[in-house]
Coordinates of C-alpha atoms in Angstrom, one line a residue:
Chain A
X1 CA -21.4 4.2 22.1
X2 CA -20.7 6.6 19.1
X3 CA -23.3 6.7 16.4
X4 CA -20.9 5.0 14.0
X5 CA -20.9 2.0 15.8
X6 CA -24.5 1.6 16.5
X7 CA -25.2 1.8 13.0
X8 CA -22.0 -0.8 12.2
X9 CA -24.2 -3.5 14.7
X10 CA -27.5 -2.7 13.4
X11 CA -26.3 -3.1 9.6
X12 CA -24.3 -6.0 11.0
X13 CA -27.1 -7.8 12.7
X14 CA -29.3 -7.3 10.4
X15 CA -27.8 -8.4 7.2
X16 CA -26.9 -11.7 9.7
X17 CA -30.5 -12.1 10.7
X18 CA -31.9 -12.3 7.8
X19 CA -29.4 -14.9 5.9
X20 CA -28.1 -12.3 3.9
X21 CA -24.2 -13.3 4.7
X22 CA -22.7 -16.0 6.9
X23 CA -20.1 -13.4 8.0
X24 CA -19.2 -10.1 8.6
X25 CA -16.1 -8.4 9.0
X26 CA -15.9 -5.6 11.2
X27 CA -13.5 -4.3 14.1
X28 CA -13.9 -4.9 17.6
X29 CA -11.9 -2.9 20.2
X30 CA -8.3 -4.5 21.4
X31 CA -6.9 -4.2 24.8
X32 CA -8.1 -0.4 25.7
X33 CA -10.6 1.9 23.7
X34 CA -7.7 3.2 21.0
X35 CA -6.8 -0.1 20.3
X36 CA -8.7 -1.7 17.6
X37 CA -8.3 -5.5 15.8
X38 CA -10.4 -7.2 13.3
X39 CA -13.5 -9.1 13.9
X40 CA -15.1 -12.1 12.5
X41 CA -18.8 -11.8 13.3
X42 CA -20.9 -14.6 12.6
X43 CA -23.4 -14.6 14.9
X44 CA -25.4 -12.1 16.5
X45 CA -23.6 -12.3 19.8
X46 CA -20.2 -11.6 18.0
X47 CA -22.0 -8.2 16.3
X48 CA -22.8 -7.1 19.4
X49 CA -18.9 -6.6 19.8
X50 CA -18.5 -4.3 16.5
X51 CA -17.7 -0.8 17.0
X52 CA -16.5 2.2 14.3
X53 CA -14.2 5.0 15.6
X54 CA -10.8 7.0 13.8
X55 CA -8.9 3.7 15.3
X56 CA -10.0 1.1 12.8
X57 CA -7.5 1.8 10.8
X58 CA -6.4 -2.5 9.2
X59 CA -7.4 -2.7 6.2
X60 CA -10.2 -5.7 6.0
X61 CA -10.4 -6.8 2.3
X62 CA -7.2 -8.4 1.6
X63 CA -8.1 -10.7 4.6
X64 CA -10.6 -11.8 2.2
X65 CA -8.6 -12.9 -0.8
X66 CA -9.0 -16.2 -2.4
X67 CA -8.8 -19.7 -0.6
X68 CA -9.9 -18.1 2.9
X69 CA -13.5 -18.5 2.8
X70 CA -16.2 -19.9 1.6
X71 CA -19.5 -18.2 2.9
X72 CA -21.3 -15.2 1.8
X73 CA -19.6 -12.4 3.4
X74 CA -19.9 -8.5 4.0
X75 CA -17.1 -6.3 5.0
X76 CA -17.0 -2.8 5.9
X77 CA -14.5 -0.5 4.3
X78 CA -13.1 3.3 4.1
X79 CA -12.2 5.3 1.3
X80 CA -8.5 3.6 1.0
X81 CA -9.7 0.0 1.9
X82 CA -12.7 0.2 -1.1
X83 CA -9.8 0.5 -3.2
X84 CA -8.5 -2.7 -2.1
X85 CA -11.7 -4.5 -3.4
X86 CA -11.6 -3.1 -6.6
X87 CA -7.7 -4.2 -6.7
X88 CA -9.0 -8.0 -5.7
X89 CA -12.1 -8.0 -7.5
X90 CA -9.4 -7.3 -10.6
X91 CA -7.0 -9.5 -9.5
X92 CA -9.8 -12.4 -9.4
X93 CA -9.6 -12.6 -5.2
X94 CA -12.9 -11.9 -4.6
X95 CA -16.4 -12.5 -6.7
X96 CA -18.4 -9.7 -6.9
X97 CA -21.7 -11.8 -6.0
X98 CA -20.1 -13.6 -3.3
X99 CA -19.3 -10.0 -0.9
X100 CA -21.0 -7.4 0.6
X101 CA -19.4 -3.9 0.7
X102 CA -20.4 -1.9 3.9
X103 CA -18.6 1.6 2.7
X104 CA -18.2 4.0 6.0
X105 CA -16.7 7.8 4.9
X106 CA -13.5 8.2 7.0
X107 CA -11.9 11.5 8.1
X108 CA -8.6 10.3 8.8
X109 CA -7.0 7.4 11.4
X110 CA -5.7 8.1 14.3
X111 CA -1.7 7.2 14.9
X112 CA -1.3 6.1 18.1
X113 CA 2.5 6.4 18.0
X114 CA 2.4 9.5 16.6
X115 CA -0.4 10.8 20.1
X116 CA 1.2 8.4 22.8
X117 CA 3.9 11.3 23.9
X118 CA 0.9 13.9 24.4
X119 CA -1.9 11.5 25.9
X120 CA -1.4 8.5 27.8
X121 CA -3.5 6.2 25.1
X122 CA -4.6 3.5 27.9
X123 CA -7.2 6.6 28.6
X124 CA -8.4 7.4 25.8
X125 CA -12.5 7.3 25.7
X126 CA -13.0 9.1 22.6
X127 CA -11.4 11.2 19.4
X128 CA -13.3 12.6 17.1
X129 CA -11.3 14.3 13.8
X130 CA -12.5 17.2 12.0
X131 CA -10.9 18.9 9.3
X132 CA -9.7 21.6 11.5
X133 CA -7.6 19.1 14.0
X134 CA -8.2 16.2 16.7
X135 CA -9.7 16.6 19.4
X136 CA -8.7 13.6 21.7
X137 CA -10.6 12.9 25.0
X138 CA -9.2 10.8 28.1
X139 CA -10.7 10.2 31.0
X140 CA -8.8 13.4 33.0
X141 CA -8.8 15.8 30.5
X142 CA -9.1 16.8 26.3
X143 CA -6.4 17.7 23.9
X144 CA -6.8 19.4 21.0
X145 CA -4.1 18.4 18.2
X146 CA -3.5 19.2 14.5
X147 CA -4.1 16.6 12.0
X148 CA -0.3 16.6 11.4
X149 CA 0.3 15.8 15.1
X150 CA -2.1 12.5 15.3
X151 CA -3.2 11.3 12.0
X152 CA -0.9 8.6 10.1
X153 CA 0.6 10.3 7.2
X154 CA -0.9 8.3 4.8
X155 CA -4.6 10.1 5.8
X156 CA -2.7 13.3 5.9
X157 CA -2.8 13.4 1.5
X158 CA -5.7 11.5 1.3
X159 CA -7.7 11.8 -2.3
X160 CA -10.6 9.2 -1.4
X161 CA -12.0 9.7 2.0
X162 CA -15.5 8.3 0.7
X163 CA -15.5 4.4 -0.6
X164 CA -15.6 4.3 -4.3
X165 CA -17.6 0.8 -4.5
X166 CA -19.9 -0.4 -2.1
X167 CA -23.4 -2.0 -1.9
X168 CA -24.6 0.7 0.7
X169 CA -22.7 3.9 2.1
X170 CA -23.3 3.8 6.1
X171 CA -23.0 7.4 7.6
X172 CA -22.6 11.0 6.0
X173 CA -20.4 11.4 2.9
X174 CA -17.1 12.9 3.8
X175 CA -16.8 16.6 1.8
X176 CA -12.9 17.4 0.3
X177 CA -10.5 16.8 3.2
X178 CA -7.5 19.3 3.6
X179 CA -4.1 18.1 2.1
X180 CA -1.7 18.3 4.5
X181 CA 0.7 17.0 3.0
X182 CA 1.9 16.2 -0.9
X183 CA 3.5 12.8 -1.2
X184 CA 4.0 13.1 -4.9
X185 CA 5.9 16.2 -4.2
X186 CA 8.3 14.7 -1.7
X187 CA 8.5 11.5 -4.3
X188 CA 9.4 14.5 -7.1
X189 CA 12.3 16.0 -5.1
X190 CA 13.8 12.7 -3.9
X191 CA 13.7 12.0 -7.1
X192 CA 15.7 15.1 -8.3
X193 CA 18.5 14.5 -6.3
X194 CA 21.9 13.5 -6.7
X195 CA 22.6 9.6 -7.4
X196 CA 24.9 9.6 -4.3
X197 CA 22.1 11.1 -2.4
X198 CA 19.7 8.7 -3.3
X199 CA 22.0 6.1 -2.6
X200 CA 22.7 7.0 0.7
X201 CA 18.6 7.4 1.4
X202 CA 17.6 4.3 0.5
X203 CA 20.7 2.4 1.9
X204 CA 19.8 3.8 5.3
X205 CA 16.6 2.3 5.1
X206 CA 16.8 -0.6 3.4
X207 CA 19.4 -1.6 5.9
X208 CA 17.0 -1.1 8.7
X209 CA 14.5 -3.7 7.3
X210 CA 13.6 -6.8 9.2
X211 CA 12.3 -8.8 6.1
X212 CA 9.4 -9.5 8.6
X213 CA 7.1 -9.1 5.3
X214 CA 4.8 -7.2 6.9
X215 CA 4.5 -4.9 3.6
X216 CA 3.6 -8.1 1.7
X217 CA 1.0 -9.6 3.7
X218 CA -0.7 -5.9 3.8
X219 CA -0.2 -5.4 0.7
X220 CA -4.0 -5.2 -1.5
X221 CA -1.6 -6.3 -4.6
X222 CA 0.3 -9.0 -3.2
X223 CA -1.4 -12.4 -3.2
X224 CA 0.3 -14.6 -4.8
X225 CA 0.0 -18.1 -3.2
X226 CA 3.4 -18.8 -3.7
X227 CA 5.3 -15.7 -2.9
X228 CA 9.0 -16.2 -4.9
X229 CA 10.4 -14.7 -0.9
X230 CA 9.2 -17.5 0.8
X231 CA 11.4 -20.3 -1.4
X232 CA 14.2 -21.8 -0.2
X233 CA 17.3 -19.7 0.6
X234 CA 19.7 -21.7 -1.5
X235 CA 17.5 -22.4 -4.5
X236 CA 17.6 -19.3 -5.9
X237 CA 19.5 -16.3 -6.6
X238 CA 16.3 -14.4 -4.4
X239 CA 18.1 -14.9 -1.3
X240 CA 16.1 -14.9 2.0
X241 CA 19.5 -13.5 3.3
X242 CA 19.2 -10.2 5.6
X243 CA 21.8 -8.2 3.9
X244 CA 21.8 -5.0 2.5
X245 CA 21.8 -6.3 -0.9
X246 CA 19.3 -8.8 -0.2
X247 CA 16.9 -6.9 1.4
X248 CA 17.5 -4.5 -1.5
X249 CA 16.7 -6.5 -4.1
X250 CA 13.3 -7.9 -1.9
X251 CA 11.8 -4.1 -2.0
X252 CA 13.0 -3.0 -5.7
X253 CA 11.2 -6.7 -6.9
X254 CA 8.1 -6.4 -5.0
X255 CA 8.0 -2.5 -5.7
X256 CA 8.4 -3.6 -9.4
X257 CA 5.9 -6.5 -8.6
X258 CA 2.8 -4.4 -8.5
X259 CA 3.9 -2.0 -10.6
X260 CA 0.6 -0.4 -12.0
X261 CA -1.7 -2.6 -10.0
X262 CA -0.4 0.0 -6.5
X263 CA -3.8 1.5 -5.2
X264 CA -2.0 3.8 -3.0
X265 CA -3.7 2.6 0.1
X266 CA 0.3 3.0 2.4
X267 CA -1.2 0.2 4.0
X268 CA 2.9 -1.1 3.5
X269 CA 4.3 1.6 4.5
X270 CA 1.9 1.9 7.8
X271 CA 2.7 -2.0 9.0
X272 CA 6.7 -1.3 8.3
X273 CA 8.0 -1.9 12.2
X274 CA 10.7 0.1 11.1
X275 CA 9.3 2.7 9.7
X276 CA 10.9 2.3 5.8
X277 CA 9.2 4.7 3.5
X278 CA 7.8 2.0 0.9
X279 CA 5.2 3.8 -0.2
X280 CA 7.6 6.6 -1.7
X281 CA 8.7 3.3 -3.9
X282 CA 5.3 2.3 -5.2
X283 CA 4.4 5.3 -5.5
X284 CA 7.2 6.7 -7.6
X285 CA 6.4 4.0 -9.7
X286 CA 2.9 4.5 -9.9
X287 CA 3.6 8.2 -11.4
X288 CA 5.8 6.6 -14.1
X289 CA 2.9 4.8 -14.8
X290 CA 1.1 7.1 -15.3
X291 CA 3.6 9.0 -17.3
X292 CA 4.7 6.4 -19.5
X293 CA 0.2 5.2 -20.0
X294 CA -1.6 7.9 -19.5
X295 CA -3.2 5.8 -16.7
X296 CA -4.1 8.3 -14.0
X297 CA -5.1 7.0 -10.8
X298 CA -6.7 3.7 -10.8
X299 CA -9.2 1.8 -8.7
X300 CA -11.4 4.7 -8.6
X301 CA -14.8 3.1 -9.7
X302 CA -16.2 0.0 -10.0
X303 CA -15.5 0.5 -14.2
X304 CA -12.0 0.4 -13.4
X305 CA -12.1 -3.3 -13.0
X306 CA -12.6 -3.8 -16.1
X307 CA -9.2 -1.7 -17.5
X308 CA -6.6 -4.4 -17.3
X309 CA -3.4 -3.4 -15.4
X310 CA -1.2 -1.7 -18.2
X311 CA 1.9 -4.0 -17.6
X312 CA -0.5 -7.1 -17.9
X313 CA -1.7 -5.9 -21.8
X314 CA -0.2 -5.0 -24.9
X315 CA -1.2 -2.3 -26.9
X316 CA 0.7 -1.3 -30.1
X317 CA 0.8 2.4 -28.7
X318 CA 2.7 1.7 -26.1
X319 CA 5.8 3.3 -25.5
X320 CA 8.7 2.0 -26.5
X321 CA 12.0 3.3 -24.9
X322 CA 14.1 0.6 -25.7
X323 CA 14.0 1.2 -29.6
Chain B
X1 CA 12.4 -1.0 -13.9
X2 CA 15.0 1.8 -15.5
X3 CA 13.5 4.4 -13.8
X4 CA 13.3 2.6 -10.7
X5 CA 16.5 1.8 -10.3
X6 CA 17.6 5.5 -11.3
X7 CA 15.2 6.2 -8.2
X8 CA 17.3 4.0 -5.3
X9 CA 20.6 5.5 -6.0
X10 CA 22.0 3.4 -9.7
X11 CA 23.7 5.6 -11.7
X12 CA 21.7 6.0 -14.9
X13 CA 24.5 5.5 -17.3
X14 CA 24.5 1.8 -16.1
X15 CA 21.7 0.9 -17.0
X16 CA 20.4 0.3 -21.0
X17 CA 17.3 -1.1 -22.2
X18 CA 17.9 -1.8 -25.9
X19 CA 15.7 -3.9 -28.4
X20 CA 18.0 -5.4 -31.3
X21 CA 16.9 -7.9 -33.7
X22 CA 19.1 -11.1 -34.7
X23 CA 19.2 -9.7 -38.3
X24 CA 20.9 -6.0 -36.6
X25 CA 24.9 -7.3 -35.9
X26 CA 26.7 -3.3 -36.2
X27 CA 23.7 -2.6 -33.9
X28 CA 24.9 -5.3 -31.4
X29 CA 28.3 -4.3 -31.7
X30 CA 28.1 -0.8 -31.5
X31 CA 25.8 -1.1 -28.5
X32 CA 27.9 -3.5 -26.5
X33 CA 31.2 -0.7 -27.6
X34 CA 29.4 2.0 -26.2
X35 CA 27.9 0.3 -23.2
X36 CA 31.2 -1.1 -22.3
X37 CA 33.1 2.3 -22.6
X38 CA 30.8 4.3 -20.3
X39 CA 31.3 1.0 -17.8
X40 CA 35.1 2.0 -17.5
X41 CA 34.3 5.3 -17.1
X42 CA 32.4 4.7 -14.2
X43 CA 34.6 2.3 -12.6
X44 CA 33.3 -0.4 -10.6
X45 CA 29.9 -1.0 -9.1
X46 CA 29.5 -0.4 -5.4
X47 CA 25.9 -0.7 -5.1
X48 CA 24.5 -4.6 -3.8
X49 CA 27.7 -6.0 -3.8
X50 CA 28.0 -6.4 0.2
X51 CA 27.5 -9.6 0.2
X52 CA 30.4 -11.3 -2.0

């Protein structure tokens, strides 16, 4: 048992024992070691079952969001998830009083499609990541990879490996991770190319997608009750339809549809079965955002909860474009 | 939402964003000459129309 995960029980089982939540949300290992699933725990039997290791890589808030429970709950959380509370905590989806946040430093998830040609992932016992590489350990032998070979891309630029709200920090602060990788940068030179270029990049992708709503129901911004996808097909020019148009029109709206409110966390484009880029979307328009408001990054600190989203205010400085 | 749709492969000249008050008819006018003229230039669009 890794350190991690005896401290995730203890903390668990302790904050159960004494009344302090009904629930805690945690992890609890899937069908082998590298495979990982969520974790109601609501007894001390069930805490028993947590564990912490580079695999937990769901993000646990937005199971939290309005109308899904009732008790006092705590939830553990990385650097990209603790963003996600500040987005619901915002967004009304969660009362401050009413959660726990259990923050853990994270040095990256491990992306099991990314390892599964180099180790046969049924053996995996353990992985620890550095910032040097991976070092992954099955039960014949050890493998040593770069971050680039196993980690999912979205860890690979991360900016918040520490959790930026949370009621206790469990484990040792993480210290500047190495970028290996600049999203913005790739965003910028799609960006700058030619219109039939980008055409043809986003039609190949777009055309791919399954309208399985995967992005949605990961997504920290997305919880409207009533999502306007889930109407009826014929009652509105929205169409449910799996064309290219269609599913065109889905990704631009919902892109468009968290405009300002995007944390960032890729959970969208990580749940994608087939692999569309989304988070080149949100995240192009999350530099316009920034561009056009001066907004910076958001969800950074728990003060940020308090800055309403710029396309939900109006400020007479605001730019105006359309003059 | 300009800049978005610049982003997926619209061509830019498509697309205008223009505030004009009720008062502003030249403005009006004018507007829908000039968005109209770069239309034809362009030619028809290609982009999300498979499905007529």
């Amino acid at each position: 048992m890794s350190k991690e995960t005896e401290l995730v029980r203890n903390k668990a089982k302790e904050l159960l024992e004494d009344g302090d939540v009904e629930l805690v949300v945690g992890y609890e290992e899937g069908t082998y070691p590298s495979r990982t699933t969520p974790l109601f725990a609501d007894t001390l039997e069930k805490a028993e079952r947590l564990i912490w290791n580079p695999f937990c890589v769901n993000s646990l808030p937005k199971l939290l969001s309005k109308g899904h429970f009732e008790d006092k709950l705590a939830v553990f959380v990385k650097g990209c998830d603790s963003r996600t509370v500040i987005r619901l905590l915002q967004d009304n989806q969660l009362d401050r009083d009413e959660v726990i946040v259990l923050g853990i430093p994270c040095n990256g998830n491990v992306d099991l499609d990314k390892i599964k040609d180099k180790v046969d992932i049924t053996t995996i016992i353990e992985v620890e990541v550095t910032n040097n590489g991976v070092n992954v350990k099955t039960e014949g032998s050890t493998e040593e990879l770069s971050r680039e070979e196993a980690l999912y891309d979205k860890c690979l630029d991360c900016r918040f490996p520490n959790p930026v709200i949370a009621d206790e920090v469990i484990g040792n602060e993480v210290s500047e991770l190495p970028k290996n990788k600049n999203k913005d940068d790739e965003v910028a030179s799609l960006a700058n190319k030619s219109v039939a270029e980008k055409n043809e990049f986003w039609e190949a992708h777009f055309e791919r997608c399954l309208r399985c709503y995967a992005c949605r129901n990961a997504c920290s911004a997305c919880t409207c009750r009533d999502c306007l996808f889930d109407r009826d097909e014929r009652s509105t020019w929205l169409a449910k339809g799996k064309t290219l148009s269609d599913n065109e029109a889905f990704h631009i709206t919902r892109a468009f549809h968290v405009a300002g409110r995007c944390v960032d966390c890729g959970e969208c484009e990580r749940v994608c079965p087939v692999g569309i880029p989304v988070q080149k979307l949100n995240r192009k328009i999350s530099l316009d955002m920034d561009n056009l408001f001066g907004i910076g990054e958001i969800a950074t600190s728990e003060d940020d909860i308090d800055n309403p989203p710029p396309l939900g205010t109006f400020l007479t400085e605001d730019p105006e474009e359309f003059m | 939402m300009k800049r978005l749709l610049e982003y997926v492969g619209f061509e830019p000249e498509r697309l205008y964003v223009k505030w004009i008050s009720g008062s502003e008819g030249q403005k009006f006018a004018d507007t829908a000459t000039e968005i109209t003229e770069n239309i034809k230039k362009l030619g028809p669009n290609k982009k999300m129309r498979d499905a007529q």
